[in-house]
Each structure stands twice: as structure tokens, then as C-alpha cells.
Coordinates of N, CA, C and O in Angstrom, one line a residue:
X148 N 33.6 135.4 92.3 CA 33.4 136.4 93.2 C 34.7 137.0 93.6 O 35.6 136.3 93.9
X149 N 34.9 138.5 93.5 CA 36.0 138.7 93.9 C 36.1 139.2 95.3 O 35.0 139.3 95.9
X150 N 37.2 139.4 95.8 CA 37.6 138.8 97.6 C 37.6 140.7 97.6 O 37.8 141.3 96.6
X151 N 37.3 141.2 98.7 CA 36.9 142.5 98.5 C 38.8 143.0 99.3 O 39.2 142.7 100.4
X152 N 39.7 143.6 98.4 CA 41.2 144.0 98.3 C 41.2 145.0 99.6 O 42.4 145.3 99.8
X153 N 40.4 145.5 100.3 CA 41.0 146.2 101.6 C 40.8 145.0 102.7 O 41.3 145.4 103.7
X154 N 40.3 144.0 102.7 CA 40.8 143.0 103.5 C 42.1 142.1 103.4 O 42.3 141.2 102.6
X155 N 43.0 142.5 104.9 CA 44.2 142.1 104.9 C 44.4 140.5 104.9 O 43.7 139.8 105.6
X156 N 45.3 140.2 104.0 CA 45.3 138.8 103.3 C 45.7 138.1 104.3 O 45.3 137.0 104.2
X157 N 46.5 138.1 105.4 CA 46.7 137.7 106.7 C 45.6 137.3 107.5 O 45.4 136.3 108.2
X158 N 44.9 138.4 107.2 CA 43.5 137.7 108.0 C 42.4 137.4 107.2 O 41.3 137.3 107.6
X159 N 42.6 137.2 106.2 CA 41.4 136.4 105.1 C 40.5 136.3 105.4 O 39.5 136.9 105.1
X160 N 40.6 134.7 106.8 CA 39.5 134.2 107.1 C 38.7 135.3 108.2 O 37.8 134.7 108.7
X161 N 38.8 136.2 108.6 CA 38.3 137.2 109.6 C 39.0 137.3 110.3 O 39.9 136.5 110.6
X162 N 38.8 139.0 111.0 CA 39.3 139.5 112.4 C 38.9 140.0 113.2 O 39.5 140.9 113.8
X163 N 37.1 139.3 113.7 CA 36.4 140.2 114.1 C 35.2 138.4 114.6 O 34.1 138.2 115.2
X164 N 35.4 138.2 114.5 CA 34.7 136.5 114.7 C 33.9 136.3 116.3 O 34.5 136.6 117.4
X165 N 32.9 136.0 116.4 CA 32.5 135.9 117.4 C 32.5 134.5 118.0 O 32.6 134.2 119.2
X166 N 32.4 133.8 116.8 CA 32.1 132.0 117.5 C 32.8 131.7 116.2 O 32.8 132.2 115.1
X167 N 33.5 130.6 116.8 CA 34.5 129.5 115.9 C 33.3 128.6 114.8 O 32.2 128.1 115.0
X168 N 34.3 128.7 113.6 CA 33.3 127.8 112.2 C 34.8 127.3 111.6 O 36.0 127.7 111.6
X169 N 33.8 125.9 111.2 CA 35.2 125.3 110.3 C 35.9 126.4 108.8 O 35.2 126.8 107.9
X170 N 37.3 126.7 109.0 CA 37.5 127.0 107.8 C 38.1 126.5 106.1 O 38.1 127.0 105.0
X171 N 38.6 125.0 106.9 CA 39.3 124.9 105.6 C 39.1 123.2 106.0 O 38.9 123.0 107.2
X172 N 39.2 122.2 105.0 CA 40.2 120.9 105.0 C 41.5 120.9 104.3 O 41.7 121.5 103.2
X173 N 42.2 120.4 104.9 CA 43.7 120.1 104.2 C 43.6 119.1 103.3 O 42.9 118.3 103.8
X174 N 44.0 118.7 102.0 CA 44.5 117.7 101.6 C 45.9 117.3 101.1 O 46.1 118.0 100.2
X175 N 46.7 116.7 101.3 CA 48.1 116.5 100.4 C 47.8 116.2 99.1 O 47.0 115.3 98.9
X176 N 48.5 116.9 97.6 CA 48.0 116.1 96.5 C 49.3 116.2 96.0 O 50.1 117.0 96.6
X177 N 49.7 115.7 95.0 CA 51.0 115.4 94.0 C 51.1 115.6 93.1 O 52.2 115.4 92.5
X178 N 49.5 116.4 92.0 CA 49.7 116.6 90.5 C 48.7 118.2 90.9 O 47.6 118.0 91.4
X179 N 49.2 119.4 90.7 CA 48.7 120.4 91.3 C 47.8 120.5 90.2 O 46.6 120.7 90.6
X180 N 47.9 120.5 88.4 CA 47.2 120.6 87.7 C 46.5 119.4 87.3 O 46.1 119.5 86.1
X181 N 46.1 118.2 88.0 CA 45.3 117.1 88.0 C 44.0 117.6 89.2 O 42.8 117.7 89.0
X182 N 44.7 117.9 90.0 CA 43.8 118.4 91.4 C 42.9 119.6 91.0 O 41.8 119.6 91.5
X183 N 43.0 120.6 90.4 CA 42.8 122.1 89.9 C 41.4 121.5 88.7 O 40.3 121.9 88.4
X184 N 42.1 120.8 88.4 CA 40.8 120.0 86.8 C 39.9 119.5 87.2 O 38.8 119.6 86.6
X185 N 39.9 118.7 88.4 CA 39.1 117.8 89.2 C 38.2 119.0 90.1 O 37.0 119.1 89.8
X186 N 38.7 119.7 91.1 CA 38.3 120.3 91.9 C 37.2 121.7 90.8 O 36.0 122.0 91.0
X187 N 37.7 122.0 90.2 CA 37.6 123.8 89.8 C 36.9 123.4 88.5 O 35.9 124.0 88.2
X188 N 37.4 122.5 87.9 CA 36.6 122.0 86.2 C 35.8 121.2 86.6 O 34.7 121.4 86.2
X189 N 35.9 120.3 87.2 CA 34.9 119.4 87.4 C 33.7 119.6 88.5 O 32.5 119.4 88.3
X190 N 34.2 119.9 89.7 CA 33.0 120.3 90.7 C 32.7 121.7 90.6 O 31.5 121.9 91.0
X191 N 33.3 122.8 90.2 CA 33.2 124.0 90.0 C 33.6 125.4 91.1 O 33.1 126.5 91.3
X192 N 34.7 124.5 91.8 CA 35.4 125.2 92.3 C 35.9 126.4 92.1 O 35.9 126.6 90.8
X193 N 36.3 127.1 92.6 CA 37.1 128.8 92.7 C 38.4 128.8 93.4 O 38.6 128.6 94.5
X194 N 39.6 129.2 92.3 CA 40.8 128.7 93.2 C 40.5 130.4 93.9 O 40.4 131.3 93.2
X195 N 40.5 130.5 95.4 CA 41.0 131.7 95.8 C 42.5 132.0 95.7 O 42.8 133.0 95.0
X196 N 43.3 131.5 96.3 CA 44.9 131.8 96.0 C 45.5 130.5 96.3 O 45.2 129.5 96.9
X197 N 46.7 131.0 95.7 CA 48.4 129.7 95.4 C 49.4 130.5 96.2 O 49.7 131.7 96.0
X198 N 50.0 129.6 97.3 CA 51.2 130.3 97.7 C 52.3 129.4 97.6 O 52.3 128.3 98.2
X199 N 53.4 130.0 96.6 CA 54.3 129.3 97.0 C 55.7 129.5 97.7 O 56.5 130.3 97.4
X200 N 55.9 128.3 99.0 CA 56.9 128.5 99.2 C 58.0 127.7 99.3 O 58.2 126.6 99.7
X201 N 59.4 129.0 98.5 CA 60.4 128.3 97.7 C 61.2 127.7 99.0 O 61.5 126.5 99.0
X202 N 61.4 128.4 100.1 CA 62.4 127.9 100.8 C 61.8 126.4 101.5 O 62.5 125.5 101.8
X203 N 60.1 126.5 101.7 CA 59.9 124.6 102.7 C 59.6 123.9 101.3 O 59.4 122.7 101.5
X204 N 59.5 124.3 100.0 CA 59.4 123.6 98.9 C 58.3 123.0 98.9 O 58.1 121.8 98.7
X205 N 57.4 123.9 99.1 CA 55.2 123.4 98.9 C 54.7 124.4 98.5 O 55.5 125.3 98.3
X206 N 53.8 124.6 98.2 CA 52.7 125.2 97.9 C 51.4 124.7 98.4 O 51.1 123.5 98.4
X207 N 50.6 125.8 98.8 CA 49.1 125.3 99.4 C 48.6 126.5 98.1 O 49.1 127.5 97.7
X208 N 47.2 125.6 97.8 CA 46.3 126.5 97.0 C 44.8 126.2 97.8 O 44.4 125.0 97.9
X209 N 43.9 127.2 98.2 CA 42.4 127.5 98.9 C 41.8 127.6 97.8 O 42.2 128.4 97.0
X210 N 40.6 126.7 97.6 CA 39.8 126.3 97.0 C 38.2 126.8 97.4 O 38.0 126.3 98.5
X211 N 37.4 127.4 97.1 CA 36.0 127.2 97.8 C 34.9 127.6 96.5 O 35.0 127.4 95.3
X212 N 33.6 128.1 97.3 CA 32.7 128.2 96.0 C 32.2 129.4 96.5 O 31.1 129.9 96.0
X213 N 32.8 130.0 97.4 CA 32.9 131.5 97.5 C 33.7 132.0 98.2 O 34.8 131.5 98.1
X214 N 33.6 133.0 99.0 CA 35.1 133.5 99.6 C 35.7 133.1 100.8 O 35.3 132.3 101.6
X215 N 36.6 133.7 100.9 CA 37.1 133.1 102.6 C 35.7 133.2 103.4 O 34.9 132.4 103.9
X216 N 35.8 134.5 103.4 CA 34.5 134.5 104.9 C 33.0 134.9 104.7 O 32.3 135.4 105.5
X217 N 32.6 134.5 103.4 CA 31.4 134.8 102.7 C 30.7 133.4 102.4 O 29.5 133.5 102.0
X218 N 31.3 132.0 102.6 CA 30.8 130.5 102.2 C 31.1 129.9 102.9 O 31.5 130.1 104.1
X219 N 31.0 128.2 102.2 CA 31.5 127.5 103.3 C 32.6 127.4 103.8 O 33.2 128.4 104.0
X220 N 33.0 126.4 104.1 CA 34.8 126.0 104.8 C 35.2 125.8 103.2 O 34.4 125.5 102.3
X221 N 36.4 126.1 103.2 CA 37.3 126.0 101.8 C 38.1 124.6 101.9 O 38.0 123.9 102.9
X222 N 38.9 124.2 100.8 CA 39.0 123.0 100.6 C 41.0 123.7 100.8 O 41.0 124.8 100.3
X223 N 42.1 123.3 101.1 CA 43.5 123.6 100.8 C 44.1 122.2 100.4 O 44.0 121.0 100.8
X224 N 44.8 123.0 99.5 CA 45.2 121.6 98.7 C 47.1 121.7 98.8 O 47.7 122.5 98.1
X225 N 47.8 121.0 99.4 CA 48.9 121.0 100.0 C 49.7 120.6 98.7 O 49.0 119.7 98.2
X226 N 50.8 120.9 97.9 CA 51.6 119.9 97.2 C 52.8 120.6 97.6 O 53.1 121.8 97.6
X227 N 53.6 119.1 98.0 CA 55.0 119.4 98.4 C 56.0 118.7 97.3 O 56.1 117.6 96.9
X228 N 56.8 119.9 96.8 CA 57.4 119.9 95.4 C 58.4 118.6 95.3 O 58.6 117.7 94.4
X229 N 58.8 118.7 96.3 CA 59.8 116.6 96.0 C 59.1 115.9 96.1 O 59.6 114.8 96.0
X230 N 57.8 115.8 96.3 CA 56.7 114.1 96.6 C 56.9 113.1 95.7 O 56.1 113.2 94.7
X231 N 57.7 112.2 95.7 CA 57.5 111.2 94.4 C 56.4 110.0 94.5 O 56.0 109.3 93.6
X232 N 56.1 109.9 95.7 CA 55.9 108.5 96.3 C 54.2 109.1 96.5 O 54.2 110.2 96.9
X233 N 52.6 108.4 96.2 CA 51.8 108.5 96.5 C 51.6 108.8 98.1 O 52.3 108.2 98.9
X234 N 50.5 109.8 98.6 CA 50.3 109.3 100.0 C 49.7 107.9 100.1 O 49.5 107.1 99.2
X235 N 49.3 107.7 101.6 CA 48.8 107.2 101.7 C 47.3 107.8 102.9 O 47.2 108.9 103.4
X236 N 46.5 107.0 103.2 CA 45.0 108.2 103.2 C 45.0 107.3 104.9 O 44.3 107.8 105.9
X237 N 45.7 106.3 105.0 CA 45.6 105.7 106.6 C 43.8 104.9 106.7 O 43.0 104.8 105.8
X238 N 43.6 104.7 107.9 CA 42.4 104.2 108.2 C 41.7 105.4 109.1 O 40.6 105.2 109.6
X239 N 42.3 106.4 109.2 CA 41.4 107.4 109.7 C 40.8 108.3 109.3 O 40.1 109.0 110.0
X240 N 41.2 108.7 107.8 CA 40.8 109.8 106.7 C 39.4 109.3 106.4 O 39.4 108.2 106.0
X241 N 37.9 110.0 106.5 CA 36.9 109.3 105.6 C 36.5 110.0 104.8 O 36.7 109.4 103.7
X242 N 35.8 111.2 104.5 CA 35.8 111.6 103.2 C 35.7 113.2 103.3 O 35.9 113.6 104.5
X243 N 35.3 114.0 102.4 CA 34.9 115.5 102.0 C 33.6 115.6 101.8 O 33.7 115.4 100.6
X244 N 32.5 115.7 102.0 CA 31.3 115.9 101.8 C 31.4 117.0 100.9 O 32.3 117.8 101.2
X245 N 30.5 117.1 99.6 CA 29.8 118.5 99.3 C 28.5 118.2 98.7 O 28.0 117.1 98.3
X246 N 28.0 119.5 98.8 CA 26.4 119.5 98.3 C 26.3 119.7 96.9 O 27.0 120.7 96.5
X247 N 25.4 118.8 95.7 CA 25.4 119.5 94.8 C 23.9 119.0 93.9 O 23.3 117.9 94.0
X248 N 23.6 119.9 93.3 CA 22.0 120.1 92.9 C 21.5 118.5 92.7 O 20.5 118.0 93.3
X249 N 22.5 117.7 91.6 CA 22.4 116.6 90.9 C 23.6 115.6 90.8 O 24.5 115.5 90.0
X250 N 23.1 114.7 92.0 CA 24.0 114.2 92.3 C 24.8 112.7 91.3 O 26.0 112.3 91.2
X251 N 23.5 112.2 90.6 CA 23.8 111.3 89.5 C 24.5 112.1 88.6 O 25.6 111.6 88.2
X252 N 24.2 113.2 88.2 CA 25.0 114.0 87.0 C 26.4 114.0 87.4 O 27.3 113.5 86.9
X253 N 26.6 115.0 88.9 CA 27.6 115.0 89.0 C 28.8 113.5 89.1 O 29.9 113.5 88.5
X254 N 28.5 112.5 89.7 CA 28.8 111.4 90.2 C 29.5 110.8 88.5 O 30.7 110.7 88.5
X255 N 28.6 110.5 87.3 CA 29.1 110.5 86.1 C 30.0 111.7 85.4 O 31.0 111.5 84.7
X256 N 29.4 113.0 85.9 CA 30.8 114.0 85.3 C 32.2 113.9 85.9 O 33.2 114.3 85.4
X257 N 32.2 113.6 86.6 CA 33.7 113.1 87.4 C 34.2 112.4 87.2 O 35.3 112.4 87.9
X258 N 34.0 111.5 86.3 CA 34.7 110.4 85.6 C 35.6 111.3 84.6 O 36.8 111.1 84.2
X259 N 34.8 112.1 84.3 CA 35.8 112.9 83.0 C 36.6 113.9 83.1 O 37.2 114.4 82.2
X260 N 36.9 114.3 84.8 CA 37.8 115.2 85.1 C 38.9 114.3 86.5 O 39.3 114.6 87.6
X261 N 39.0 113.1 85.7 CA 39.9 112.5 86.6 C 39.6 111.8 88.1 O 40.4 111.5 89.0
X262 N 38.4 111.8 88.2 CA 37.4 111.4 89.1 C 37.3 109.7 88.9 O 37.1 109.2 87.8
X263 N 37.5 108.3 90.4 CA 37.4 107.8 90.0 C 35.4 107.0 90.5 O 35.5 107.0 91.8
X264 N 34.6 106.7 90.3 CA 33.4 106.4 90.9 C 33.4 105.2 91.4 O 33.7 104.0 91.1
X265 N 32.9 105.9 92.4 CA 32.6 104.6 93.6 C 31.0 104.4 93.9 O 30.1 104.3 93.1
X266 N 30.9 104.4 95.2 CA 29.0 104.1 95.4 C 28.6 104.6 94.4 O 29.0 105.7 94.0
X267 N 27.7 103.8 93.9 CA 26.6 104.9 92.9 C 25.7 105.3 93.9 O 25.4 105.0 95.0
X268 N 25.1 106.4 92.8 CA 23.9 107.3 93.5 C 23.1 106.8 94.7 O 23.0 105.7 94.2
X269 N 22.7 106.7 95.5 CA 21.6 106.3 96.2 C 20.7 107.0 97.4 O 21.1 108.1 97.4
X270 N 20.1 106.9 98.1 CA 19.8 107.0 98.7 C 19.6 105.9 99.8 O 19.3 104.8 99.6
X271 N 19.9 106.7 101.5 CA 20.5 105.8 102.5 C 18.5 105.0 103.4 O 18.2 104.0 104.2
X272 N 18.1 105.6 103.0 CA 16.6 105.5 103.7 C 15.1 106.2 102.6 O 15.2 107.3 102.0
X273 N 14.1 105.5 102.6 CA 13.0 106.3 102.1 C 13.0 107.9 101.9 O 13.9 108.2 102.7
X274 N 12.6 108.6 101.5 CA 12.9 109.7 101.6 C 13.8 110.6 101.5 O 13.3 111.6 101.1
X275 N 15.2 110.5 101.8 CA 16.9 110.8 102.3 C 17.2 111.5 100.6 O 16.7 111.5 99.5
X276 N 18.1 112.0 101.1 CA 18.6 113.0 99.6 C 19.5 111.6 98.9 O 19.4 110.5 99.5
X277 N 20.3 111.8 97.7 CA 20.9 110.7 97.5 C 22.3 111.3 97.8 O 22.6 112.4 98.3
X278 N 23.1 110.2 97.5 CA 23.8 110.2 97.9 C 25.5 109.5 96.8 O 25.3 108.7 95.9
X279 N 26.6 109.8 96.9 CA 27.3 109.0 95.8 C 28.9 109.2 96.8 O 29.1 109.7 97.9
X280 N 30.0 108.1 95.7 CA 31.4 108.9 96.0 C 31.6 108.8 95.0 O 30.9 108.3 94.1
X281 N 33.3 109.5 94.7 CA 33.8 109.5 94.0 C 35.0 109.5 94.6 O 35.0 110.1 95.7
X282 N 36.6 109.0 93.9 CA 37.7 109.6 94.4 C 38.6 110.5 93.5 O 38.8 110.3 92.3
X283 N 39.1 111.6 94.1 CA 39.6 112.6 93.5 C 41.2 111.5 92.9 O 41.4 110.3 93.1
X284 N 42.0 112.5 92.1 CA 43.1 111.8 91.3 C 43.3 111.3 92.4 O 43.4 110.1 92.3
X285 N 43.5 111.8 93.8 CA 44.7 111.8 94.6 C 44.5 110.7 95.3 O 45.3 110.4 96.1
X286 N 43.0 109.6 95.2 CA 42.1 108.5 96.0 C 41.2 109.2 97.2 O 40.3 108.5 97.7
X287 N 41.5 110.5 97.6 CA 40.6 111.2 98.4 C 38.9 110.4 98.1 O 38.3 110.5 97.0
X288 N 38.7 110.0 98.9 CA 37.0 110.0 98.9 C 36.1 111.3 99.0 O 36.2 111.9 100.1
X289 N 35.3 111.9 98.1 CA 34.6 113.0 98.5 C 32.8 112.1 98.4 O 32.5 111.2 97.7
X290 N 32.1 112.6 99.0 CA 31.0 112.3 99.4 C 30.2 113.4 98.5 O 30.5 114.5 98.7
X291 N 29.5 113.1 97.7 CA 28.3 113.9 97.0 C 27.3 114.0 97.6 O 27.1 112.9 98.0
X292 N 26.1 114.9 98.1 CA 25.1 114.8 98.9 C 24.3 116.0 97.7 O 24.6 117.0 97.1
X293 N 23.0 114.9 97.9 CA 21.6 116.0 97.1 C 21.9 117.2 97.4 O 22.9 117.3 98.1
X294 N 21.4 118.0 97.1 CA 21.0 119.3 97.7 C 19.8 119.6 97.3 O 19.4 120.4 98.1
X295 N 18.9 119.3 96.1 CA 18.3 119.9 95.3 C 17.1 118.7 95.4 O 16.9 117.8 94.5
X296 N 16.5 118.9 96.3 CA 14.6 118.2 96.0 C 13.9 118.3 95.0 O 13.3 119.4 94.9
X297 N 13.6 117.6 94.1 CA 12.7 117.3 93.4 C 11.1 118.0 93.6 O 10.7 117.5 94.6
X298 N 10.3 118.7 93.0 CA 9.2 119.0 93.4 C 8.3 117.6 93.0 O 8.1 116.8 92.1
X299 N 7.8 118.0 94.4 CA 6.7 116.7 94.8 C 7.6 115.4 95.2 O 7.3 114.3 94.7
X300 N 8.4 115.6 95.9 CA 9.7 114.2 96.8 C 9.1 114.8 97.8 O 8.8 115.9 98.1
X301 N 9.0 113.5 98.6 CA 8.4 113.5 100.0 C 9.5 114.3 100.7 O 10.7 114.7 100.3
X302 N 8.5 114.4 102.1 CA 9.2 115.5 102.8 C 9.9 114.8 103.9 O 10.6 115.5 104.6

């Protein structure tokens, strides 16, 4: 989808907002084209834009599955050009939720875009969408959730 070009890139996310919505998660990552294969090739992300800046030596790239202010919260993916050393994710990071039609499919296609698998599929209760993780290159935990009911799955 393309971002409609008389909207000033300063204000991407809106300038006219009535009530506050999440717009973005941060992530720190360290291989910008490991992150881009995982994120964009593998879950089917949309990079909206890369900025880089030479003088603090990072770059952030906005990720979503549609535009700034037409979808959900976008995903930013931070890489700061000297990082040699992995982060670390602390005990307070827990994961990225996203929704996606097929969650076992996806859960196994992620293995192949540098995805490592964790929980398998399941569901948390009778009924409940299922459910998976996986960790991005970077050990990020993202949370897979159903989206997509089966005709004739209870209600």
C-alpha cells in the first residue's frame, strides 16, 4: 500500500487525532538484513521507511501491514551501527503479539526465515484461538494468535 505523499513525513503517524492508540513497538536488533527476512519475508511485513542516522550511528526502520495511520501499531526496529555484543531482553520484555490466519503454518514457516520455535501451537482453553511463539533472530519472543476460525469451531 502506498503512504499517500501529501502527508508530511513528520507527522506520519497523524495530526488531527482525537484519542491516543498505540503506534509503534521498539525493538533493538543487530543484523538489519536478518530482521527484514524474518519480519517482511517471513511474516509478511511492509517496510514503510529506513532512516539513517550518520551522526548518533543507528538507524530505525517502521515495519507494519499497512500504513502509519491506516493499521495496526507498526513494529521499529532500532539497529545501532557499533553493536557488537547481543542485547539482552531483561525479565521485563514479554513478547509482540500478532494475528495470523494459520497459526501452525505460520509457527513452522518461521523456522525458515530465521525464526527460532518455541510453544507449539495450542490452544489455552476449550474453544480459545490457538496459540504459538516463536523467537525472532534477535530472541525477541513474538506471540502468534489465530485469527482465522475454522467453519463450524465452536463459538
Amino acid at each position: 500500500m502506498a503512504e499517500d505523499k501529501t502527508i508530511d513525513p513528520l507527522w506520519a503517524w497523524g495530526e488531527a487525532a482525537e484519542r491516543p492508540r498505540v503506534l509503534h513497538t521498539m525493538l533493538r536488533v543487530r543484523d538489519v538484513d536478518a530482521s527484514l527476512r524474518f519480519y517482511c519475508d517471513g511474516l509478511g511485513m511492509t517496510l514503510l521507511d529506513r532512516y539513517d542516522f550518520e551522526a548518533g550511528r543507528f538507524s530505525i526502520l517502521f515495519l507494519s501491514y499497512a500504513g502509519y495511520r491506516d493499521g495496526p501499531a507498526a513494529l521499529e526496529l532500532t539497529y545501532n551501527w557499533d553493536q557488537d555484543d547481543h542485547y539482552t531482553h531483561g525479565s521485563g520484555y514479554g513478547h509482540v503479539a500478532i494475528g495470523v490466519p494459520d497459526v501452525a503454518a505460520m509457527w513452522e514457516r518461521l523456522a525458515d526465515y530465521g525464526g527460532e520455535q518455541g510453544t507449539a501451537p495450542k490452544a489455552m482453553m476449550p474453544g480459545a484461538p490457538q496459540l504459538a511463539f516463536v523467537k525472532d533472530p534477535d530472541g525477541y519472543a513474538i506471540e502468534l494468535i489465530q485469527i482465522r476460525r475454522t467453519p463450524g469451531e465452536a463459538a
